[in-house]
């Protein structure tokens, strides 16, 4: 199947998913209505009789299941019981409906203030528990959600990134100065740019302006900004080169490879920087190379053959993964090449393709073959799943990251300024982010 055909298929799938999401809202509404029928009826009865405990629970069930505006309105319709209003408000706090249902619920609570306050309060408390337990989305609760940054569409340069085609992205990073997003497309050899308005363009490779259009990258796996600068370094993986793009001017030139002080390698998978940003690390077939960017000279390499991915934390700790026939593991590598396995990761991660460091100096792992994004909690030697439900697929954007699906993710990046994590969901042809 051609990449275009696959992209078209993904677009149609996304349209169907969007349709299903609408149907899902209808299902939630129906569930809410069902609960609302019980809750509203109960509320009305309770308003008459004063028996509000069951009514409050009914209202909470509607909120917890659907949490929709209808459920809130039902609180108003319930009228007399304080339990009906409290239940609607509690449902809004926990359910999918969000602020709109909350507003309606508040009205219901006010309207019901003349009811049995004692019974209503008890029911409201029960409703709050039910609403919190039933939460499936992220309305104003501070919970993270996963959203689309680019891909899943058919558009080209000059279109919105969220409706554009992005083919097999292996890396996505943020310019620390402008906040713009840069994406490496493995299949096309292009570097794409998403500006503040959400418009996507090509800055390296076919379709780029000027001389940058003539640069022929071969399956670029990684790209990374030098900390605090707009110097974007690009791993030209299968050509064994590294390029440097000045994101402010658009100028791009080879930095490692023919015609430079640093010899071309057979393959370059991954890049990292020292905490100060003065040293560039890049993987080779036999070791991890290091360049002092202040003097543009080579420093002693780290003897660590067949490194697939690397990352360096704020303390200067070098992490790497060597995909081993007897089981993968995240390792700490010292300057002499001696390694220490991180116990919680041994034989758990499967062929990870990228690492990043979060704001707490924990290690984020693109656990490619298991379709997860994981976090290695360094202090507690604990491996935590951040994204993925264990099934490769396209499902569940806009909601709980643990219910989302990925397909062979090859990249992860943590924006230290905003706390947002970016994921290259490679074989779904899209870039995602986790919004805290």
Coordinates of C-alpha atoms in Angstrom, one line a residue:
X1 CA 0.0 0.0 0.0
X2 CA 1.4 3.4 -0.9
X3 CA 2.0 6.0 1.8
X4 CA -0.7 8.2 0.1
X5 CA -3.2 5.4 0.2
X6 CA -2.4 4.7 3.9
X7 CA -2.7 8.4 4.7
X8 CA -6.1 8.4 2.9
X9 CA -7.1 5.4 4.8
X10 CA -6.1 7.0 8.1
X11 CA -8.0 10.1 7.1
X12 CA -11.1 8.1 6.5
X13 CA -10.5 6.2 9.8
X14 CA -10.2 9.5 11.6
X15 CA -13.4 10.7 10.1
X16 CA -15.1 7.5 11.2
X17 CA -13.6 7.8 14.7
X18 CA -14.9 11.4 14.8
X19 CA -18.3 10.1 13.8
X20 CA -18.1 7.4 16.4
X21 CA -17.1 10.1 18.9
X22 CA -20.3 12.0 18.0
X23 CA -22.3 8.7 18.3
X24 CA -20.5 8.1 21.6
X25 CA -21.7 11.5 22.8
X26 CA -25.2 10.4 21.8
X27 CA -24.7 7.2 23.7
X28 CA -23.5 9.2 26.7
X29 CA -26.5 11.5 26.3
X30 CA -28.8 8.5 26.1
X31 CA -27.2 7.0 29.2
X32 CA -27.5 10.4 30.8
X33 CA -31.1 10.7 29.7
X34 CA -31.8 7.2 31.1
X35 CA -30.2 8.2 34.3
X36 CA -31.9 11.6 34.1
X37 CA -35.3 10.0 33.6
X38 CA -34.8 8.1 36.8
X39 CA -33.1 11.0 38.5
X40 CA -35.5 13.7 37.2
X41 CA -38.5 11.5 38.1
X42 CA -36.9 10.8 41.4
X43 CA -36.2 14.5 41.9
X44 CA -39.7 15.5 41.1
X45 CA -41.1 12.9 43.4
X46 CA -38.7 13.8 46.0
X47 CA -39.7 17.4 45.7
X48 CA -43.2 16.5 46.4
X49 CA -42.6 13.9 49.1
X50 CA -39.4 15.2 50.6
X51 CA -37.7 11.9 50.2
X52 CA -34.5 13.2 48.5
X53 CA -31.9 10.6 49.2
X54 CA -32.8 8.3 46.2
X55 CA -33.3 11.4 44.1
X56 CA -29.9 12.8 44.7
X57 CA -28.3 9.4 43.9
X58 CA -30.3 9.3 40.7
X59 CA -29.1 12.8 39.7
X60 CA -25.6 11.8 40.4
X61 CA -25.9 8.7 38.3
X62 CA -27.0 10.9 35.4
X63 CA -24.0 13.1 35.9
X64 CA -21.6 10.3 36.5
X65 CA -22.7 8.5 33.4
X66 CA -23.1 11.3 31.0
X67 CA -22.7 14.5 32.9
X68 CA -24.5 16.4 30.2
X69 CA -26.4 19.7 30.0
X70 CA -29.6 17.6 30.0
X71 CA -28.6 16.1 33.3
X72 CA -28.1 19.6 34.8
X73 CA -31.4 20.7 33.4
X74 CA -33.0 17.7 35.0
X75 CA -31.9 19.2 38.3
X76 CA -33.8 22.3 37.5
X77 CA -36.8 20.2 36.4
X78 CA -36.6 18.3 39.6
X79 CA -37.4 21.5 41.4
X80 CA -38.0 21.1 45.0
X81 CA -35.4 18.7 46.4
X82 CA -32.0 20.1 47.3
X83 CA -30.8 16.5 46.5
X84 CA -31.6 16.8 42.8
X85 CA -29.6 20.0 42.4
X86 CA -26.7 18.8 44.4
X87 CA -26.7 15.5 42.5
X88 CA -26.6 17.4 39.1
X89 CA -23.8 19.6 40.3
X90 CA -21.8 16.7 41.6
X91 CA -22.3 14.8 38.3
X92 CA -21.0 17.9 36.5
X93 CA -17.9 17.9 38.6
X94 CA -17.1 14.3 37.8
X95 CA -18.7 13.5 34.4
X96 CA -18.1 14.3 30.8
X97 CA -20.5 17.2 30.5
X98 CA -18.1 19.7 32.1
X99 CA -18.9 23.3 32.9
X100 CA -22.2 23.5 31.1
X101 CA -23.7 20.7 33.2
X102 CA -22.3 22.3 36.3
X103 CA -24.1 25.6 35.5
X104 CA -27.3 23.8 35.0
X105 CA -26.8 21.8 38.1
X106 CA -26.2 24.9 40.1
X107 CA -29.6 26.3 38.9
X108 CA -31.1 23.0 40.0
X109 CA -29.6 23.3 43.4
X110 CA -30.9 26.8 43.8
X111 CA -34.3 25.8 42.6
X112 CA -34.3 22.9 44.9
X113 CA -33.3 24.8 48.0
X114 CA -36.8 24.7 49.3
X115 CA -36.8 20.9 49.6
X116 CA -35.7 18.6 52.3
X117 CA -32.2 20.1 53.0
X118 CA -31.1 17.2 55.2
X119 CA -32.0 14.5 52.8
X120 CA -30.8 16.5 49.9
X121 CA -27.3 17.1 51.4
X122 CA -26.9 13.4 52.1
X123 CA -27.9 12.6 48.5
X124 CA -25.7 15.3 47.2
X125 CA -22.7 13.8 49.0
X126 CA -23.5 10.4 47.5
X127 CA -23.8 12.1 44.1
X128 CA -20.4 13.7 44.4
X129 CA -18.8 10.4 45.1
X130 CA -20.7 8.8 42.1
X131 CA -19.7 11.7 39.9
X132 CA -16.1 11.5 40.7
X133 CA -16.0 7.7 40.3
X134 CA -17.7 8.0 36.9
X135 CA -15.3 10.5 35.4
X136 CA -14.1 9.4 31.9
X137 CA -13.0 12.8 30.5
X138 CA -11.1 15.8 31.7
X139 CA -13.4 18.8 32.2
X140 CA -11.7 21.4 34.4
X141 CA -10.3 18.7 36.8
X142 CA -6.6 19.2 36.1
X143 CA -6.4 15.8 34.6
X144 CA -4.1 15.3 31.6
X145 CA -5.6 14.7 28.1
X146 CA -4.1 13.6 24.8
X147 CA -4.6 15.8 21.7
X148 CA -3.6 15.9 18.1
X149 CA -0.7 18.3 17.0
X150 CA -0.2 17.2 13.4
X151 CA -1.2 14.5 11.0
X152 CA -4.1 12.3 10.2
X153 CA -5.3 14.4 7.3
X154 CA -4.5 14.9 3.6
X155 CA -3.4 18.6 3.5
X156 CA -0.1 19.8 2.4
X157 CA 2.2 22.7 3.1
X158 CA 0.3 25.9 4.1
X159 CA -2.7 24.0 5.7
X160 CA -3.5 23.4 9.3
X161 CA -1.2 20.8 10.8
X162 CA -4.1 18.9 12.3
X163 CA -5.6 18.3 8.9
X164 CA -2.3 17.7 7.1
X165 CA -0.6 14.5 6.0
X166 CA 2.5 13.8 8.2
X167 CA 4.1 10.6 7.0
X168 CA 5.7 8.3 9.6
X169 CA 7.0 11.0 12.0
X170 CA 10.0 9.8 14.0
X171 CA 10.7 12.9 16.0
X172 CA 8.9 16.1 17.2
X173 CA 10.5 18.8 19.2
X174 CA 9.8 22.4 20.3
X175 CA 11.9 25.5 19.4
X176 CA 12.9 26.8 22.9
X177 CA 12.8 30.4 21.6
X178 CA 9.7 30.5 19.4
X179 CA 7.7 27.6 20.8
X180 CA 7.1 26.3 17.3
X181 CA 7.1 22.5 16.6
X182 CA 9.5 20.7 14.2
X183 CA 8.9 17.2 12.9
X184 CA 11.1 14.7 11.2
X185 CA 9.3 12.5 8.6
X186 CA 11.1 9.2 8.2
X187 CA 9.5 8.2 4.9
X188 CA 9.8 11.5 3.0
X189 CA 13.1 12.8 4.5
X190 CA 11.4 16.1 5.2
X191 CA 11.6 18.3 8.3
X192 CA 8.3 20.0 8.8
X193 CA 7.5 23.2 10.8
X194 CA 4.3 24.0 12.7
X195 CA 4.1 27.7 13.6
X196 CA 2.1 29.4 16.3
X197 CA -1.0 29.6 14.1
X198 CA -0.9 25.8 13.5
X199 CA 0.2 26.1 9.9
X200 CA 2.5 23.4 8.6
X201 CA 5.3 23.9 6.1
X202 CA 8.5 22.1 5.0
X203 CA 11.8 23.6 6.0
X204 CA 14.2 20.8 4.8
X205 CA 13.8 18.5 1.9
X206 CA 11.5 18.6 -1.1
X207 CA 9.2 21.6 -0.9
X208 CA 11.4 23.6 1.4
X209 CA 12.5 27.1 0.3
X210 CA 15.8 27.8 -1.3
X211 CA 18.8 25.5 -1.0
X212 CA 17.2 23.5 1.9
X213 CA 15.0 21.9 -0.8
X214 CA 18.1 20.1 -2.2
X215 CA 19.1 18.4 1.0
X216 CA 18.4 14.7 0.7
X217 CA 17.9 13.3 4.2
X218 CA 17.6 9.5 4.4
X219 CA 15.2 8.4 7.0
X220 CA 15.9 11.1 9.6
X221 CA 15.2 9.4 13.0
X222 CA 15.9 12.2 15.4
X223 CA 16.1 16.0 15.7
X224 CA 16.9 18.2 18.8
X225 CA 17.5 21.8 19.5
X226 CA 20.6 22.9 21.3
X227 CA 19.3 24.1 24.6
X228 CA 18.5 27.8 24.7
X229 CA 19.1 28.3 21.0
X230 CA 17.4 28.0 17.6
X231 CA 20.1 25.6 16.3
X232 CA 18.2 22.4 15.3
X233 CA 20.4 19.4 14.9
X234 CA 19.1 16.6 12.6
X235 CA 20.2 12.9 12.5
X236 CA 20.4 12.0 8.8
X237 CA 20.2 8.4 10.0
X238 CA 20.8 6.2 7.0
X239 CA 23.3 8.6 5.4
X240 CA 25.4 8.7 8.7
X241 CA 25.4 12.5 8.8
X242 CA 24.2 15.2 11.2
X243 CA 22.8 18.5 9.8
X244 CA 22.3 21.8 11.6
X245 CA 19.3 24.1 10.8
X246 CA 19.2 27.7 12.0
X247 CA 15.5 27.9 12.7
X248 CA 15.6 31.7 12.7
X249 CA 17.1 32.1 9.2
X250 CA 16.3 28.8 7.6
X251 CA 19.9 28.2 6.7
X252 CA 20.9 24.5 6.9
X253 CA 24.3 22.8 6.5
X254 CA 26.0 19.5 7.1
X255 CA 27.7 19.4 10.6
X256 CA 28.9 15.8 10.7
X257 CA 29.9 14.1 7.5
X258 CA 31.7 14.8 4.3
X259 CA 33.5 18.2 4.2
X260 CA 33.4 18.7 8.0
X261 CA 35.9 17.9 10.8
X262 CA 33.8 15.0 11.8
X263 CA 33.7 11.8 9.7
X264 CA 30.6 10.4 8.2
X265 CA 29.3 7.3 10.0
X266 CA 27.4 4.3 8.7
X267 CA 24.4 5.2 10.7
X268 CA 23.3 7.9 13.2
X269 CA 20.1 7.2 15.2
X270 CA 19.9 9.5 18.1
X271 CA 21.1 12.9 19.5
X272 CA 21.5 14.4 23.0
X273 CA 23.1 17.4 24.6
X274 CA 25.0 18.0 27.8
X275 CA 23.0 20.0 30.5
X276 CA 24.9 23.2 29.5
X277 CA 24.2 22.6 25.8
X278 CA 27.8 22.9 24.9
X279 CA 28.4 19.2 24.0
X280 CA 26.5 17.3 21.3
X281 CA 26.3 13.5 21.7
X282 CA 25.3 11.3 18.8
X283 CA 25.2 7.5 18.4
X284 CA 27.4 5.6 16.1
X285 CA 27.7 1.9 15.3
X286 CA 30.6 1.4 17.7
X287 CA 30.4 4.2 20.3
X288 CA 28.7 7.4 21.3
X289 CA 30.5 10.4 19.8
X290 CA 30.8 13.8 21.5
X291 CA 31.5 17.2 20.0
X292 CA 32.4 20.4 22.0
X293 CA 30.3 23.0 20.2
X294 CA 32.2 25.9 21.7
X295 CA 35.4 24.8 20.0
X296 CA 33.9 22.6 17.3
X297 CA 36.3 19.8 18.3
X298 CA 35.8 16.1 19.1
X299 CA 35.9 15.0 22.7
X300 CA 36.6 11.4 23.8
X301 CA 33.8 9.0 22.7
X302 CA 31.9 6.8 25.1
X303 CA 32.6 3.2 24.2
X304 CA 29.0 1.9 24.0
X305 CA 28.5 -0.1 20.7
X306 CA 25.1 -0.4 19.0
X307 CA 23.4 2.3 21.0
X308 CA 19.9 2.8 19.7
X309 CA 18.8 5.7 21.8
X310 CA 20.4 8.1 24.3
X311 CA 19.3 10.9 26.7
X312 CA 21.1 13.1 29.3
X313 CA 19.5 14.4 32.4
X314 CA 20.1 17.7 34.2
X315 CA 22.8 16.1 36.3
X316 CA 24.7 14.9 33.3
X317 CA 23.7 11.2 33.7
X318 CA 23.8 9.5 30.3
X319 CA 21.0 7.0 29.7
X320 CA 21.0 4.6 26.8
X321 CA 19.1 1.5 25.5
X322 CA 20.9 -1.3 23.7
X323 CA 18.3 -3.6 22.2
X324 CA 19.7 -6.9 23.3
X325 CA 18.8 -10.5 22.2
X326 CA 18.4 -11.5 25.8
X327 CA 16.1 -8.6 26.8
X328 CA 16.0 -4.8 26.6
X329 CA 16.8 -2.5 29.5
X330 CA 17.3 1.2 30.2
X331 CA 21.0 1.6 31.3
X332 CA 23.1 4.3 32.9
X333 CA 26.4 4.6 31.0
X334 CA 29.5 6.2 32.5
X335 CA 32.3 7.9 30.6
X336 CA 34.2 4.6 30.3
X337 CA 31.3 2.8 28.8
X338 CA 30.4 0.8 32.0
X339 CA 26.7 0.2 32.3
X340 CA 24.1 -0.3 35.0
X341 CA 20.7 -1.7 34.2
X342 CA 17.7 0.1 35.7
X343 CA 16.0 -2.9 37.4
X344 CA 12.4 -2.0 36.8
X345 CA 13.0 -1.8 33.0
X346 CA 14.8 -5.1 32.5
X347 CA 12.9 -7.4 30.1
X348 CA 9.9 -5.1 30.4
X349 CA 10.4 -2.5 27.7
X350 CA 10.5 -3.8 24.2
X351 CA 12.8 -2.3 21.6
X352 CA 12.3 1.3 22.6
X353 CA 13.2 3.8 19.9
X354 CA 13.5 7.1 21.8
X355 CA 14.2 8.6 25.3
X356 CA 13.6 12.0 26.8
X357 CA 14.0 13.6 30.2
X358 CA 11.1 15.2 32.0
X359 CA 11.0 18.1 34.4
X360 CA 11.8 15.9 37.4
X361 CA 14.8 14.2 35.7
X362 CA 12.8 11.0 35.1
X363 CA 13.3 9.2 31.8
X364 CA 10.4 9.0 29.3
X365 CA 10.6 6.0 27.1
X366 CA 8.9 5.4 23.7
X367 CA 8.2 1.7 24.2
X368 CA 7.8 1.1 20.5
X369 CA 6.8 -2.5 20.1
X370 CA 4.4 -2.5 23.1
X371 CA 2.7 0.7 21.9
X372 CA 3.3 2.5 25.2
X373 CA 4.8 5.8 26.4
X374 CA 6.4 5.0 29.8
X375 CA 8.1 6.9 32.5
X376 CA 11.0 5.5 34.5
X377 CA 10.8 7.1 38.0
X378 CA 14.5 7.2 38.8
X379 CA 14.1 7.8 42.6
X380 CA 11.7 4.9 43.1
X381 CA 13.0 2.5 40.4
X382 CA 9.4 2.3 39.1
X383 CA 8.2 2.0 35.5
X384 CA 4.9 3.9 35.0
X385 CA 2.7 3.9 31.9
X386 CA 1.7 7.4 30.7
X387 CA 0.0 6.6 27.4
X388 CA -1.4 3.5 25.9
X389 CA -3.9 0.7 26.7
X390 CA -1.7 -2.1 25.5
X391 CA -3.2 -2.3 22.0
X392 CA -1.8 -0.8 18.9
X393 CA -4.4 1.4 17.1
X394 CA -5.9 4.8 16.5
X395 CA -8.3 5.1 19.4
X396 CA -9.3 7.7 21.9
X397 CA -8.0 11.2 21.4
X398 CA -9.1 14.1 23.5
X399 CA -9.4 12.0 26.7
X400 CA -7.6 9.8 29.1
X401 CA -4.0 9.1 27.8
X402 CA -4.2 5.6 29.4
X403 CA -7.2 4.8 27.1
X404 CA -5.4 6.2 24.0
X405 CA -3.8 3.9 21.4
X406 CA -0.4 4.3 19.7
X407 CA 1.2 2.4 16.9
X408 CA 4.9 1.9 17.0
X409 CA 5.8 5.3 18.5
X410 CA 9.4 6.3 17.7
X411 CA 9.7 9.7 19.4
X412 CA 9.1 11.5 22.7
X413 CA 9.9 15.0 23.7
X414 CA 9.3 16.9 26.9
X415 CA 9.0 20.7 26.7
X416 CA 10.7 22.0 29.9
X417 CA 9.0 25.4 29.6
X418 CA 5.4 24.2 29.3
X419 CA 5.5 20.7 30.8
X420 CA 3.9 19.4 27.6
X421 CA 5.0 15.9 26.4
X422 CA 5.0 15.3 22.6
X423 CA 4.8 11.8 21.1
X424 CA 5.7 10.8 17.5
X425 CA 2.9 8.2 16.9
X426 CA 4.8 7.0 13.9
X427 CA 2.7 4.4 12.2
X428 CA -0.5 6.3 12.8
X429 CA 1.1 9.2 10.8
X430 CA 0.5 11.8 13.5
X431 CA 2.1 13.8 16.3
X432 CA 0.3 14.0 19.7
X433 CA 0.8 15.8 22.9
X434 CA -0.2 15.3 26.5
X435 CA -1.6 18.5 27.9
X436 CA -1.3 18.6 31.7

